[in-house]
Amino acid sequence: MIGLMITFIIFSIFILYHINRMTNLLCIQKEIPEERHAKIFRTVNILIVILLSTSYIEILYV
């Protein structure tokens, strides 16, 4: 159980890092104004955390 949790946390950090990296590249490529970057990152991060949380719950209880 602890091993699963540690593995999932490491996986989650890896996923969040790469999603943020891709979001940054998108903002640069599409020349989105700097003022909107924080809102975009906040939205993306909240959605990814929800996705990862529901994935963990599904793995835990299935």
Tab-separated table of N, CA and C in Angstrom:
chain	number	residue	atom	x	y	z
A	1	MET	N	0.823	-1.195	0.000
A	1	MET	CA	0.000	0.000	0.000
A	1	MET	C	0.867	1.260	0.000
A	2	ILE	N	1.880	1.280	0.861
A	2	ILE	CA	2.791	2.433	0.924
A	2	ILE	C	3.603	2.526	-0.361
A	3	GLY	N	4.007	1.368	-0.889
A	3	GLY	CA	4.772	1.358	-2.139
A	3	GLY	C	3.969	1.935	-3.291
A	4	LEU	N	2.679	1.607	-3.333
A	4	LEU	CA	1.800	2.146	-4.367
A	4	LEU	C	1.689	3.657	-4.236
A	5	MET	N	1.553	4.142	-3.013
A	5	MET	CA	1.415	5.571	-2.780
A	5	MET	C	2.684	6.315	-3.198
A	6	ILE	N	3.831	5.809	-2.831
A	6	ILE	CA	5.100	6.451	-3.185
A	6	ILE	C	5.295	6.448	-4.694
A	7	THR	N	4.994	5.322	-5.329
A	7	THR	CA	5.118	5.236	-6.784
A	7	THR	C	4.181	6.225	-7.464
A	8	PHE	N	2.956	6.325	-6.982
A	8	PHE	CA	1.991	7.230	-7.591
A	8	PHE	C	2.390	8.688	-7.381
A	9	ILE	N	2.950	9.027	-6.235
A	9	ILE	CA	3.404	10.402	-5.982
A	9	ILE	C	4.537	10.764	-6.924
A	10	ILE	N	5.487	9.869	-7.110
A	10	ILE	CA	6.595	10.121	-8.042
A	10	ILE	C	6.059	10.270	-9.465
A	11	PHE	N	5.144	9.389	-9.858
A	11	PHE	CA	4.512	9.476	-11.169
A	11	PHE	C	3.773	10.805	-11.323
A	12	SER	N	3.072	11.245	-10.296
A	12	SER	CA	2.312	12.495	-10.343
A	12	SER	C	3.228	13.702	-10.509
A	13	ILE	N	4.334	13.718	-9.796
A	13	ILE	CA	5.295	14.815	-9.926
A	13	ILE	C	5.847	14.868	-11.342
A	14	PHE	N	6.176	13.709	-11.895
A	14	PHE	CA	6.677	13.612	-13.262
A	14	PHE	C	5.638	14.152	-14.251
A	15	ILE	N	4.394	13.751	-14.094
A	15	ILE	CA	3.319	14.199	-14.988
A	15	ILE	C	3.103	15.713	-14.859
A	16	LEU	N	3.019	16.222	-13.635
A	16	LEU	CA	2.816	17.659	-13.437
A	16	LEU	C	3.942	18.485	-14.048
A	17	TYR	N	5.182	18.017	-13.888
A	17	TYR	CA	6.329	18.730	-14.456
A	17	TYR	C	6.203	18.815	-15.977
A	18	HIS	N	5.910	17.699	-16.621
A	18	HIS	CA	5.849	17.692	-18.079
A	18	HIS	C	4.636	18.450	-18.620
A	19	ILE	N	3.525	18.378	-17.936
A	19	ILE	CA	2.354	19.150	-18.363
A	19	ILE	C	2.641	20.646	-18.244
A	20	ASN	N	3.282	21.065	-17.156
A	20	ASN	CA	3.637	22.482	-17.000
A	20	ASN	C	4.643	22.923	-18.059
A	21	ARG	N	5.574	22.060	-18.381
A	21	ARG	CA	6.560	22.364	-19.415
A	21	ARG	C	5.874	22.544	-20.773
A	22	MET	N	4.948	21.643	-21.093
A	22	MET	CA	4.225	21.748	-22.360
A	22	MET	C	3.315	22.966	-22.383
A	23	THR	N	2.719	23.313	-21.246
A	23	THR	CA	1.879	24.507	-21.170
A	23	THR	C	2.716	25.756	-21.395
A	24	ASN	N	3.900	25.785	-20.832
A	24	ASN	CA	4.792	26.925	-21.030
A	24	ASN	C	5.179	27.057	-22.498
A	25	LEU	N	5.509	25.940	-23.133
A	25	LEU	CA	5.854	25.974	-24.552
A	25	LEU	C	4.669	26.447	-25.392
A	26	LEU	N	3.468	26.039	-25.032
A	26	LEU	CA	2.269	26.491	-25.740
A	26	LEU	C	2.088	27.995	-25.602
A	27	CYS	N	2.274	28.503	-24.382
A	27	CYS	CA	2.127	29.947	-24.153
A	27	CYS	C	3.149	30.739	-24.970
A	28	ILE	N	4.358	30.215	-25.054
A	28	ILE	CA	5.400	30.889	-25.828
A	28	ILE	C	5.082	30.816	-27.319
A	29	GLN	N	4.696	29.640	-27.799
A	29	GLN	CA	4.428	29.449	-29.218
A	29	GLN	C	3.239	30.279	-29.689
A	30	LYS	N	2.188	30.329	-28.903
A	30	LYS	CA	0.985	31.074	-29.288
A	30	LYS	C	1.063	32.549	-28.902
A	31	GLU	N	2.177	32.959	-28.305
A	31	GLU	CA	2.422	34.350	-27.907
A	31	GLU	C	1.290	34.895	-27.030
A	32	ILE	N	0.936	34.111	-26.034
A	32	ILE	CA	-0.093	34.519	-25.083
A	32	ILE	C	0.509	35.560	-24.143
A	33	PRO	N	-0.212	36.643	-23.869
A	33	PRO	CA	0.329	37.690	-22.991
A	33	PRO	C	0.719	37.150	-21.607
A	34	GLU	N	1.740	37.756	-21.056
A	34	GLU	CA	2.285	37.334	-19.765
A	34	GLU	C	1.246	37.414	-18.641
A	35	GLU	N	0.315	38.330	-18.740
A	35	GLU	CA	-0.700	38.501	-17.698
A	35	GLU	C	-1.626	37.288	-17.599
A	36	ARG	N	-1.819	36.572	-18.692
A	36	ARG	CA	-2.728	35.433	-18.703
A	36	ARG	C	-2.047	34.120	-18.327
A	37	HIS	N	-0.725	34.104	-18.264
A	37	HIS	CA	0.002	32.868	-17.967
A	37	HIS	C	-0.412	32.266	-16.628
A	38	ALA	N	-0.523	33.074	-15.608
A	38	ALA	CA	-0.861	32.564	-14.274
A	38	ALA	C	-2.229	31.885	-14.279
A	39	LYS	N	-3.192	32.477	-14.951
A	39	LYS	CA	-4.534	31.907	-15.014
A	39	LYS	C	-4.527	30.582	-15.778
A	40	ILE	N	-3.782	30.536	-16.863
A	40	ILE	CA	-3.687	29.308	-17.659
A	40	ILE	C	-3.043	28.199	-16.847
A	41	PHE	N	-1.915	28.494	-16.195
A	41	PHE	CA	-1.221	27.486	-15.394
A	41	PHE	C	-2.081	27.011	-14.234
A	42	ARG	N	-2.787	27.921	-13.585
A	42	ARG	CA	-3.648	27.548	-12.461
A	42	ARG	C	-4.747	26.596	-12.925
A	43	THR	N	-5.376	26.930	-14.044
A	43	THR	CA	-6.446	26.083	-14.579
A	43	THR	C	-5.934	24.702	-14.951
A	44	VAL	N	-4.829	24.667	-15.669
A	44	VAL	CA	-4.258	23.382	-16.096
A	44	VAL	C	-3.858	22.554	-14.885
A	45	ASN	N	-3.199	23.165	-13.913
A	45	ASN	CA	-2.751	22.421	-12.737
A	45	ASN	C	-3.917	21.879	-11.914
A	46	ILE	N	-4.965	22.664	-11.758
A	46	ILE	CA	-6.135	22.179	-11.016
A	46	ILE	C	-6.764	20.992	-11.725
A	47	LEU	N	-6.905	21.087	-13.034
A	47	LEU	CA	-7.495	19.985	-13.788
A	47	LEU	C	-6.633	18.727	-13.743
A	48	ILE	N	-5.325	18.874	-13.823
A	48	ILE	CA	-4.429	17.712	-13.770
A	48	ILE	C	-4.458	17.088	-12.378
A	49	VAL	N	-4.495	17.894	-11.329
A	49	VAL	CA	-4.561	17.351	-9.967
A	49	VAL	C	-5.871	16.593	-9.760
A	50	ILE	N	-6.971	17.109	-10.293
A	50	ILE	CA	-8.249	16.388	-10.213
A	50	ILE	C	-8.142	15.060	-10.942
A	51	LEU	N	-7.557	15.077	-12.130
A	51	LEU	CA	-7.386	13.850	-12.899
A	51	LEU	C	-6.519	12.836	-12.155
A	52	LEU	N	-5.406	13.288	-11.597
A	52	LEU	CA	-4.517	12.384	-10.861
A	52	LEU	C	-5.188	11.851	-9.590
A	53	SER	N	-5.945	12.690	-8.912
A	53	SER	CA	-6.636	12.248	-7.692
A	53	SER	C	-7.669	11.177	-7.996
A	54	THR	N	-8.456	11.399	-9.031
A	54	THR	CA	-9.455	10.396	-9.379
A	54	THR	C	-8.804	9.110	-9.877
A	55	SER	N	-7.669	9.228	-10.551
A	55	SER	CA	-6.939	8.031	-10.977
A	55	SER	C	-6.444	7.240	-9.786
A	56	TYR	N	-5.920	7.945	-8.780
A	56	TYR	CA	-5.429	7.259	-7.577
A	56	TYR	C	-6.576	6.559	-6.853
A	57	ILE	N	-7.708	7.239	-6.723
A	57	ILE	CA	-8.865	6.641	-6.055
A	57	ILE	C	-9.352	5.420	-6.821
A	58	GLU	N	-9.361	5.507	-8.149
A	58	GLU	CA	-9.789	4.366	-8.957
A	58	GLU	C	-8.842	3.183	-8.789
A	59	ILE	N	-7.537	3.440	-8.784
A	59	ILE	CA	-6.567	2.371	-8.593
A	59	ILE	C	-6.693	1.777	-7.189
A	60	LEU	N	-6.920	2.622	-6.207
A	60	LEU	CA	-6.986	2.185	-4.821
A	60	LEU	C	-8.184	1.302	-4.548
A	61	TYR	N	-9.338	1.613	-5.139
A	61	TYR	CA	-10.571	0.909	-4.797
A	61	TYR	C	-11.049	-0.083	-5.847
A	62	VAL	N	-10.257	-0.337	-6.866
A	62	VAL	CA	-10.678	-1.327	-7.868
A	62	VAL	C	-9.955	-2.629	-7.654
